[in-house]
XYZ file of C-alpha atoms in Angstrom:
357
model
C 127.671 123.989 99.975
C 127.552 128.213 100.535
C 127.407 129.139 104.752
C 127.588 132.657 103.637
C 124.030 132.166 101.689
C 121.540 130.796 104.268
C 118.752 130.535 100.837
C 121.064 128.016 99.162
C 122.534 126.170 102.257
C 121.368 122.794 101.931
C 123.739 120.108 104.725
C 124.728 116.963 102.951
C 124.935 114.051 105.298
C 126.867 110.331 105.418
C 123.967 108.079 102.662
C 122.059 105.769 105.406
C 119.634 103.758 103.515
C 116.200 102.723 105.139
C 115.202 101.401 101.487
C 116.872 99.435 98.969
C 117.928 101.064 95.131
C 114.189 102.088 93.076
C 111.897 101.390 96.604
C 111.500 105.195 97.090
C 111.004 107.261 93.645
C 110.011 110.936 94.136
C 110.362 113.656 92.491
C 111.128 117.924 92.715
C 108.318 120.648 91.232
C 109.203 124.091 92.021
C 112.828 125.480 92.242
C 112.280 128.735 93.970
C 114.210 128.174 97.238
C 117.595 126.980 97.641
C 116.451 124.234 100.149
C 114.835 121.870 97.669
C 118.548 120.956 97.456
C 118.696 120.594 101.518
C 115.740 118.276 101.342
C 116.927 115.693 98.567
C 120.707 115.533 99.966
C 118.519 114.090 102.994
C 115.854 111.528 100.785
C 118.538 110.819 98.311
C 121.290 110.095 101.800
C 118.555 107.807 102.853
C 118.039 105.579 99.859
C 115.584 107.949 98.138
C 116.024 107.646 93.927
C 115.378 110.951 92.917
C 113.776 110.462 89.617
C 111.812 113.280 87.893
C 112.124 117.877 88.458
C 110.158 120.104 86.831
C 110.057 124.113 87.032
C 108.951 126.341 84.545
C 112.401 128.589 84.349
C 114.811 126.345 82.096
C 117.864 127.854 84.007
C 116.369 126.162 87.597
C 116.331 123.143 85.969
C 119.844 123.369 84.271
C 121.160 124.046 87.357
C 119.325 120.946 89.155
C 120.348 118.601 87.151
C 123.845 120.039 86.941
C 123.964 119.036 90.365
C 121.490 115.629 90.156
C 122.738 114.006 86.851
C 120.470 111.315 87.853
C 117.138 113.107 87.462
C 114.698 113.892 84.474
C 113.208 117.002 83.378
C 109.520 116.349 82.837
C 108.084 118.458 80.415
C 105.159 119.581 82.599
C 104.572 119.120 86.419
C 101.377 116.970 85.207
C 104.267 114.345 83.808
C 105.158 113.790 87.330
C 101.631 113.846 88.831
C 100.229 111.435 86.510
C 103.611 108.709 86.839
C 101.543 106.341 89.424
C 105.950 104.997 90.223
C 105.975 108.507 91.514
C 105.402 107.799 95.928
C 106.302 111.746 97.295
C 106.819 114.774 95.962
C 109.523 117.665 97.168
C 108.428 120.909 96.566
C 110.458 124.511 97.315
C 107.774 126.586 96.098
C 107.014 130.340 95.971
C 105.604 130.371 100.131
C 101.845 131.749 99.221
C 101.797 128.454 96.603
C 103.347 125.565 98.336
C 99.515 124.141 99.807
C 97.562 124.879 96.166
C 101.410 122.656 95.292
C 100.408 120.462 97.930
C 97.131 120.161 97.396
C 97.592 119.517 93.690
C 99.893 116.260 94.327
C 97.627 114.745 96.787
C 95.162 114.886 94.227
C 97.283 112.297 92.899
C 97.857 110.418 95.724
C 101.120 111.019 96.495
C 102.818 112.378 99.602
C 103.978 115.819 99.440
C 107.321 117.480 101.380
C 107.487 121.307 101.133
C 109.848 123.600 102.162
C 109.129 126.039 105.134
C 106.705 127.933 105.498
C 104.342 125.435 104.440
C 101.408 128.497 104.145
C 100.596 132.059 104.505
C 97.677 131.658 105.471
C 95.161 130.353 108.313
C 92.831 129.334 105.069
C 95.544 127.719 103.278
C 96.271 125.785 106.410
C 92.420 124.610 106.601
C 92.617 123.564 102.946
C 95.591 120.908 104.194
C 94.084 120.383 107.144
C 90.932 118.633 105.068
C 93.023 117.209 102.543
C 95.199 115.816 104.743
C 91.718 113.961 106.591
C 90.335 113.064 103.514
C 93.040 111.046 101.546
C 95.226 110.279 104.237
C 98.109 111.625 102.635
C 101.365 113.284 103.946
C 101.580 116.788 103.617
C 105.704 116.530 105.455
C 107.344 120.079 106.724
C 110.858 120.187 106.281
C 111.884 122.283 109.357
C 115.595 122.229 108.315
C 116.962 124.123 111.387
C 116.063 121.180 113.693
C 115.828 118.611 111.271
C 119.275 119.178 109.360
C 121.077 120.348 112.393
C 123.505 117.791 114.147
C 123.821 119.802 117.075
C 119.288 119.901 117.208
C 119.074 116.788 116.661
C 120.972 115.534 119.106
C 119.780 118.182 121.793
C 116.638 116.347 120.958
C 118.093 112.569 122.162
C 118.960 114.079 125.128
C 116.325 115.886 125.858
C 114.625 112.121 125.514
C 117.695 110.462 127.744
C 116.260 112.566 130.799
C 119.766 114.660 130.812
C 117.848 118.171 132.101
C 115.089 117.388 133.550
C 111.808 118.504 132.410
C 112.313 121.383 129.555
C 110.738 124.238 131.101
C 112.100 127.253 128.338
C 113.368 127.520 125.170
C 114.784 130.815 123.535
C 116.031 130.921 120.047
C 117.364 133.499 117.676
C 117.607 133.307 113.859
C 119.365 135.937 112.589
C 120.326 135.236 108.569
C 122.108 137.394 106.440
C 119.437 139.166 103.866
C 122.045 139.240 100.922
C 119.614 141.181 98.967
C 121.132 140.916 94.961
C 120.843 137.418 95.232
C 117.249 137.328 96.901
C 114.224 137.199 93.847
C 111.174 139.498 93.845
C 108.640 137.849 95.718
C 110.976 138.261 98.737
C 110.284 141.076 99.002
C 106.412 141.215 98.832
C 104.746 140.097 101.757
C 101.885 138.455 100.816
C 104.428 136.357 99.168
C 106.945 135.425 101.343
C 103.569 135.887 104.916
C 106.327 137.836 106.848
C 109.507 137.163 108.760
C 107.350 135.394 111.754
C 105.219 133.079 109.361
C 108.676 132.687 107.750
C 111.893 131.613 109.371
C 110.088 131.926 112.452
C 108.163 128.652 111.982
C 111.769 126.611 112.040
C 112.200 128.781 116.136
C 108.393 127.635 116.685
C 108.895 123.793 115.919
C 111.629 123.414 117.525
C 110.343 125.115 120.998
C 107.090 122.312 120.885
C 109.234 119.794 120.004
C 111.719 120.239 122.758
C 109.276 121.115 125.121
C 107.326 118.270 124.237
C 104.031 120.459 123.183
C 101.487 120.067 121.213
C 99.890 123.229 121.932
C 101.143 126.781 122.738
C 99.258 130.523 123.111
C 100.869 133.419 121.427
C 100.949 135.691 124.350
C 103.161 138.643 122.139
C 104.867 138.983 119.155
C 106.502 142.014 116.913
C 107.615 142.868 113.800
C 109.367 146.173 112.084
C 111.261 147.005 109.693
C 114.540 148.816 110.830
C 117.363 148.698 108.139
C 115.862 148.146 104.707
C 113.627 151.071 104.064
C 113.965 150.963 100.396
C 111.814 147.720 100.747
C 108.702 148.822 102.218
C 106.757 145.242 102.599
C 110.199 144.319 104.431
C 110.082 142.405 107.630
C 114.003 142.304 109.135
C 112.633 141.994 112.037
C 110.339 140.129 114.248
C 109.644 138.069 118.123
C 107.193 136.482 119.850
C 106.904 135.340 123.237
C 104.288 131.485 123.573
C 103.625 129.918 126.846
C 102.733 126.201 125.907
C 100.036 123.479 127.083
C 102.603 121.716 129.392
C 103.645 124.916 130.861
C 106.551 126.013 129.086
C 107.629 128.619 128.259
C 109.384 130.166 124.734
C 111.169 133.246 123.531
C 112.824 133.928 119.560
C 113.950 136.745 117.889
C 114.132 136.121 113.442
C 115.865 139.396 111.720
C 117.827 139.818 108.341
C 120.555 141.700 110.184
C 123.545 139.232 110.144
C 126.637 141.487 109.102
C 128.933 140.710 106.829
C 131.873 140.212 109.180
C 129.997 136.929 110.365
C 131.686 133.533 108.445
C 128.480 131.753 108.237
C 125.237 133.342 107.179
C 123.698 133.414 110.427
C 124.479 132.683 113.993
C 121.637 130.581 114.613
C 121.418 129.470 118.259
C 118.929 127.982 121.317
C 119.152 127.898 124.998
C 116.863 124.673 125.985
C 116.507 125.265 129.983
C 115.110 122.010 132.239
C 114.508 121.340 135.566
C 118.049 119.879 135.994
C 120.046 121.928 134.069
C 120.594 123.453 130.420
C 121.432 123.149 126.691
C 122.965 125.608 124.381
C 123.648 124.683 120.348
C 125.834 127.014 118.547
C 123.854 125.656 114.980
C 126.036 127.656 112.657
C 129.611 129.138 113.568
C 131.113 129.685 117.830
C 131.709 132.943 117.158
C 135.692 134.214 117.499
C 136.561 130.779 119.006
C 135.527 128.033 116.138
C 133.795 128.103 112.044
C 131.932 124.456 112.726
C 129.064 124.583 113.821
C 127.167 122.056 115.764
C 128.786 122.821 118.805
C 126.647 121.307 121.827
C 127.077 122.640 125.281
C 125.414 120.790 128.331
C 125.251 121.942 131.958
C 123.654 119.771 134.055
C 124.089 118.367 137.632
C 126.743 115.070 136.546
C 129.013 118.743 135.350
C 129.850 121.316 132.564
C 130.092 119.597 128.889
C 131.070 120.548 125.594
C 130.603 118.660 122.273
C 131.459 118.852 118.543
C 128.663 117.435 116.537
C 129.174 118.359 113.102
C 129.962 114.754 111.605
C 128.767 112.280 113.828
C 125.631 112.159 114.369
C 123.593 112.612 111.129
C 119.776 113.421 110.289
C 117.471 110.609 111.122
C 114.065 112.280 109.955
C 115.079 111.626 106.258
C 114.394 108.445 106.444
C 111.742 108.076 109.135
C 109.576 109.947 106.395
C 110.440 107.841 103.417
C 109.676 104.526 106.083
C 106.693 106.365 107.158
C 105.586 107.268 103.380
C 105.944 103.260 102.505
C 104.180 101.959 106.434
C 101.420 104.949 106.488
C 103.385 105.356 110.328
C 104.308 109.221 111.751
C 107.619 108.712 114.016
C 109.235 111.026 111.834
C 106.578 113.800 112.712
C 103.237 113.811 113.265
C 101.341 115.153 110.928
C 99.165 117.226 114.132
C 102.717 118.753 114.981
C 103.924 120.180 111.676
C 100.731 121.784 110.904
C 100.698 122.965 114.887
C 103.870 124.507 114.205
C 102.472 126.786 111.021
C 99.395 127.526 112.735
C 101.156 129.407 115.763
C 103.395 131.121 113.518
C 100.483 132.565 111.004
C 99.029 133.732 114.679
C 102.487 135.205 115.571
C 102.099 136.489 112.105
C 98.527 137.720 112.712
C 98.873 139.870 115.922
C 101.714 141.049 115.933
C 102.395 144.863 116.478
C 104.401 146.549 114.010
C 106.846 148.317 115.671
C 108.105 151.866 113.209
């Protein structure tokens, strides 16, 4: 796993299968973003069988097969979609193309698991909502900065156990290293990536809804800018937003592509969760100038001050829950309403953002 390159950050956990061998065959289509590796790692560790892969770029397929030698390259997308044994298709297409891929997958009777952001327009979101309502199939989203981060998983457990009382505010920072020379052309085209709040802002809004227990929220204010990378006029390298949830909790988050080269990882992602009886701070990927290891959780409540180092100790339950949800038609990993609401709010934050010059 490359700690310096967020696009190819693919956590690996311990195998914890929830199904037997061959019970959950799945496939990968569209390898445009490196998150596909994290998605497949999680499903395989939960017992899924990665059977097929397809991408029009043979070099991407070659690299994928090298990582997963058990997978079989398909001649076409249709070969995978027409395989009746495949239960789910995982995809990390160019963001603007993720919705159309998902609709094709669901039209063939399969559940869909996409990288974030799941949409770049509200029109795409409405088409996906209509298709899931018609078919009863899943349009699952890989909000990895909560689902594939052990400190974030444990924070959710602490909150559910009442460790900090009622959550009243979530503050999130999501800085990323741009690594511009390694980025594909679409990364710099706004109609392809959707804007910074739509893209990496989606992580922040999803975790706010989850940690606060909210079902909906309003975007109060949002801003975007391109402070440093003027050679890419359609890039936004900074964005922030303020939201208020339907249950009264508030949120502020900041995302950027300004991580300095001296940081020992691709981004110093942090989350501060304030409750009525305490607070939690997550230092997800590094504890700067103190510990290169991520997944550091700090908890302060009426019982005292606590520090927990959680790397390798919690696991990633989402993937096993998703597999069982697909098999049992349940919603324990993440509800469809929640996945779509996080997407809707990031699109609205992007749509109404003030451009700072």
